[in-house]
Amino acid sequence: MGTALLDRRDLDFLLFDWLGIEALFARPHYAEHSRDTVAAVLDLSERLAADAFLPALRASDRSEPALTADGVALAPEVTAAVRDYIDAGLLAGPFGQDVGGLQLPQLLHYASIGQFMAASLAVAAYPMLTIANARLLAAFGNAAQVEAFALPQIRGQALGTMCLSEPQAGSSLADIRTLALPDGEDALGARHRLHGNKMWISAGDHDITGDIVHLVLARTPGADGKPLPGIKGISLFVVPKHLPDGQANDIAVAGLNHKMGYRGTSNCLLNFGEGRHAPDGAGGAIGWRIGEPGEGLAQMFHMMNEARTGVGLGAAAAGCRGHLLSVEYARGRVQGRTAEGGTTRPAAIIEHADVKHMLLAQKAYAEGALALVLYAARLLDDQLSGDAGTAADAGRLLDLLTPVVKAWPSEYGLAANDLAIQIHGGYGYTRDYDVEQLYRDNRLNPIHEGTTGIQGLDLLGRKVLRDGGAGVAQLRARVEATVAASVADARLAPLARQLEATWQRLGAVVAELASAPAPQALEQATSFLRAFGHAVVGWLWLDMARLCAGDTAFHRGKRAAARWFFAHELPRAALWLDLAATRDDLIASTTQDCFHC
Amino acid sequence: MGTALLDRRDLDFLLFDWLGIEALFARPHYAEHSRDTVAAVLDLSERLAADAFLPALRASDRSEPALTADGVALAPEVTAAVRDYIDAGLLAGPFGQDVGGLQLPQLLHYASIGQFMAASLAVAAYPMLTIANARLLAAFGNAAQVEAFALPQIRGQALGTMCLSEPQAGSSLADIRTLALPDGEDALGARHRLHGNKMWISAGDHDITGDIVHLVLARTPGADGKPLPGIKGISLFVVPKHLPDGQANDIAVAGLNHKMGYRGTSNCLLNFGEGRHAPDGAGGAIGWRIGEPGEGLAQMFHMMNEARTGVGLGAAAAGCRGHLLSVEYARGRVQGRTAEGGTTRPAAIIEHADVKHMLLAQKAYAEGALALVLYAARLLDDQLSGDAGTAADAGRLLDLLTPVVKAWPSEYGLAANDLAIQIHGGYGYTRDYDVEQLYRDNRLNPIHEGTTGIQGLDLLGRKVLRDGGAGVAQLRARVEATVAASVADARLAPLARQLEATWQRLGAVVAELASAPAPQALEQATSFLRAFGHAVVGWLWLDMARLCAGDTAFHRGKRAAARWFFAHELPRAALWLDLAATRDDLIASTTQDCFHC
């Protein structure tokens, strides 16, 4: 009881029926894999997530990471779970054979790690970050850096982090102050000594592996010795916990954050170069620049985009597990009565209309979020393995969709977990039921790796308006294809027409915004993000429902969730689009003093 | 820093300018009070809430109630805070002089206890429950019961509980099984011996007072010795922790629930009559029936309705405190830049559009929720002190509004607290900031004393449809008066027209639903509740904005929040009304097997 993770029927539907994973195996890049690979990886993941990660869920919450004289100690269940993941060889899954990877389709990798996230977001964060870190190194590092820092992560000898935020610079990365002073060249490249404080570093220290590979954004000095200003002053450095000769680098854990949830992931304030652990007299944590100076932020976004997709997947996965737990609870909990014939009988709450609405909402949110993230993973595969045109198309779409892939699951996976508590009633508010923790764990997702507000600015400002709506037009062609394929089915035709109207309005609003003065166009960026997210997820639901024409329970469930989403949620897109198109003085006239002071 | 509770300017505005508390002092019932009483009570409450309750906030969370050999032990800060409340004489505030009370206006009492709730929901639950318990006894108990059980609570010698739920009967009170066996008559009335288990009993045991007064719903046996079935088989009993002779009654704390938040309120599984503490050989916890047999549920709703209003107030108060903390944080946190002239400068986040939206949303939610609850308190005063017609009108409106007064603040006070975390970013997700706990504490409110779903059924099934919409029509007359008084102000006229259109559609949907077959009409009861809640709160915002025509920051802030609510939230009412009027087969055709099994 309570051990269901992701619904395997749903994963098989998404991978095989909807996203056509088998088409990938016809491409040279994935030619070594087959339907059997998918089954084997999903079987392994399902089993290991249930056997190793799920038992660590509560332990990770109740025994928080602790700062000891030897560094950060995790609950033994957490350490053991990540080691099991490493031992199963799963870290190598998504990497190319050139770096010792299994070259699995990204779609399969995301479906696999999604099961671990469903079991414990906090534990799954360690492999998720490590894979993204090693991938950045593989993309931008020199051969020596790949050998020294990426391969050990792919093999599971070291785990990785991303060190961006500082106490004074969270959403505003242009304001980071950590300084990297040049210290000559060696076999690993341009050597630097780093000084500064990095905040909110997930997996910043732990006792899972002896070594940790930090990717650190820092500013370099200009010709006048002063830190170079702005974004172009920022470079990226690889800074290992231990130097190649085995000595400890000058990185100190200055403190741990105590969070509402997601507690199993240690979250550190790291001091670089404060001298407590200085390996020599010179001072500063030693690191090597990756790629060219001034490219730090652009390179870091390679990892950040992957982390954002990972956040979306985790939020979706936690939402899905909460849904399965809710279904199980609602089936077993008898409360109140239902009418039958001329009389009444005691009823499981799954029979009550309000509970059905909540379960349909959860299903629409959580399975919709999962579909969105896996759609993005499939685009990643097109980017990696498709012909030039396919790859370019996929890259543009992925670029447009990434803020939605991060934000929509974060908001609605969380909403699904909120409903899980509500369906469980008072029991769901107690720490005896996992839904209580799922909610707390998932609450981080709309915050980290860029808040929902930041995703809105990224979507509207960078992804939609900068190219004059060209990316949106490309996406809309795919929406039109789904609409065209759905109108013939009498059950889906009303949904298809509703979706078409939503996208017409969205197109019109994009055109309006493109001609508006920039600062005011962005005032309602979050409303635009919400509208766009609903328009995209509505499209995906119709596209899935199109393939669920049968009378099986699974098909009827998918169609019911799609109907629920179109009736209850999609109409909100029009309200948000009205807001996005609003030109008034409400924000400008709401001065600080309007709020209590 | 961080000690702001409710904004006193807002309370003064609500009590004096908007709800006309001074008009009450012209009535005989409240003739002993004046504007000075209001100032004295609010001053005292503000000070005591800040000095005693706020310091108990985190202690109540970190040192949970513990079960010891002597019963439940609370964190010392919690016990001390409630004792301070008692010592200040505040328990007597809302009671009539006939039972030793101060006969304060209910409006003033709610404004007073609201400040304690803003400081700590969990600590304020003890006085809130005690007042509601004693009020039920004063309304329905015989003279000896009032003397023995109500007066000690009004004096603070005992605290009170309400014992309704059982492990198998939460939302469905008709299914309770606790049995009360007649045991003769004595000076306190019809004596019974109770056997059964009561679940989720807030303040069910503690070490604040030596005695505790439980109000317990239980079933009595019929002539055949078997428990009487259905609601008419349920009576209400007063069951003290200690009997009049000082002996312990047969009530055992079988366990404590460990909650997500609201932890300072002990939450007990109480076993009545299991014999471990039996005061004599006969067995059973001794209690006395209140009023007539079979009236239990109706009487309990006297306390339940007050508890529901209390829940709404607490949810609003926590939302308000979260808003004030957010304003303070957003003013101080510098992040990113803002354009000024042709250049940019570092900006406090309160200057960013997305943060302004979140602050306006919080203000609209939290201050709107507070206004709603205090409007209900003012109706209570009309019921208690108005002439016959005024009292009857107020009673009908209060009856209609109670589910909204409970559910709307619970949903949107919580939403305001969720935004408080978001505004604080990563910091708000840590336990170093009170907003993290405010969210966890407030998450209980949409569950206890009747979930949001239950409030929807109560509103639509009992309050709206049973009288064919007469109550709604009476409320609508008040809405029309606000609309008529607002259209002349050019700034408010668009809002007035929007409100008018919303209520027209609401009236039409009520008429449609009144003619629909009953079970299907209730399928969308929650959507109806949401629409109705927004229509009511929109009305109150317009009614408040009408009185804020000036150019002060306070007035501009109120108008901005009203505008935000009408732009971002009120349009949703039309969507929910569409859903409420929907007749389709989605719910009927969504059978259990549509969900994972």
mmCIF file of N, CA and C in Angstrom, chain A residues 242-248 279:
data_model
loop_
_atom_site.group_PDB
_atom_site.id
_atom_site.type_symbol
_atom_site.label_atom_id
_atom_site.label_comp_id
_atom_site.label_asym_id
_atom_site.label_seq_id
_atom_site.Cartn_x
_atom_site.Cartn_y
_atom_site.Cartn_z
ATOM 1 N N HIS A 242 38.185 18.224 -3.929
ATOM 2 C CA HIS A 242 39.595 17.834 -3.742
ATOM 3 C C HIS A 242 40.377 18.110 -5.013
ATOM 4 N N LEU A 243 41.561 18.600 -4.842
ATOM 5 C CA LEU A 243 42.423 18.889 -5.992
ATOM 6 C C LEU A 243 42.979 17.585 -6.554
ATOM 7 N N PRO A 244 43.491 17.620 -7.785
ATOM 8 C CA PRO A 244 44.002 16.381 -8.405
ATOM 9 C C PRO A 244 45.014 15.634 -7.546
ATOM 10 N N ASP A 245 45.758 16.368 -6.707
ATOM 11 C CA ASP A 245 46.748 15.673 -5.858
ATOM 12 C C ASP A 245 46.128 15.133 -4.572
ATOM 13 N N GLY A 246 44.804 15.267 -4.437
ATOM 14 C CA GLY A 246 44.146 14.685 -3.274
ATOM 15 C C GLY A 246 43.937 15.640 -2.114
ATOM 16 N N GLN A 247 44.633 16.779 -2.172
ATOM 17 C CA GLN A 247 44.444 17.756 -1.082
ATOM 18 C C GLN A 247 43.041 18.354 -1.121
ATOM 19 N N ALA A 248 42.559 18.774 0.046
ATOM 20 C CA ALA A 248 41.264 19.449 0.093
ATOM 21 C C ALA A 248 41.399 20.836 -0.499
ATOM 22 N N PRO A 279 44.862 24.863 0.713
ATOM 23 C CA PRO A 279 45.849 23.799 0.524
ATOM 24 C C PRO A 279 47.281 24.330 0.471
#
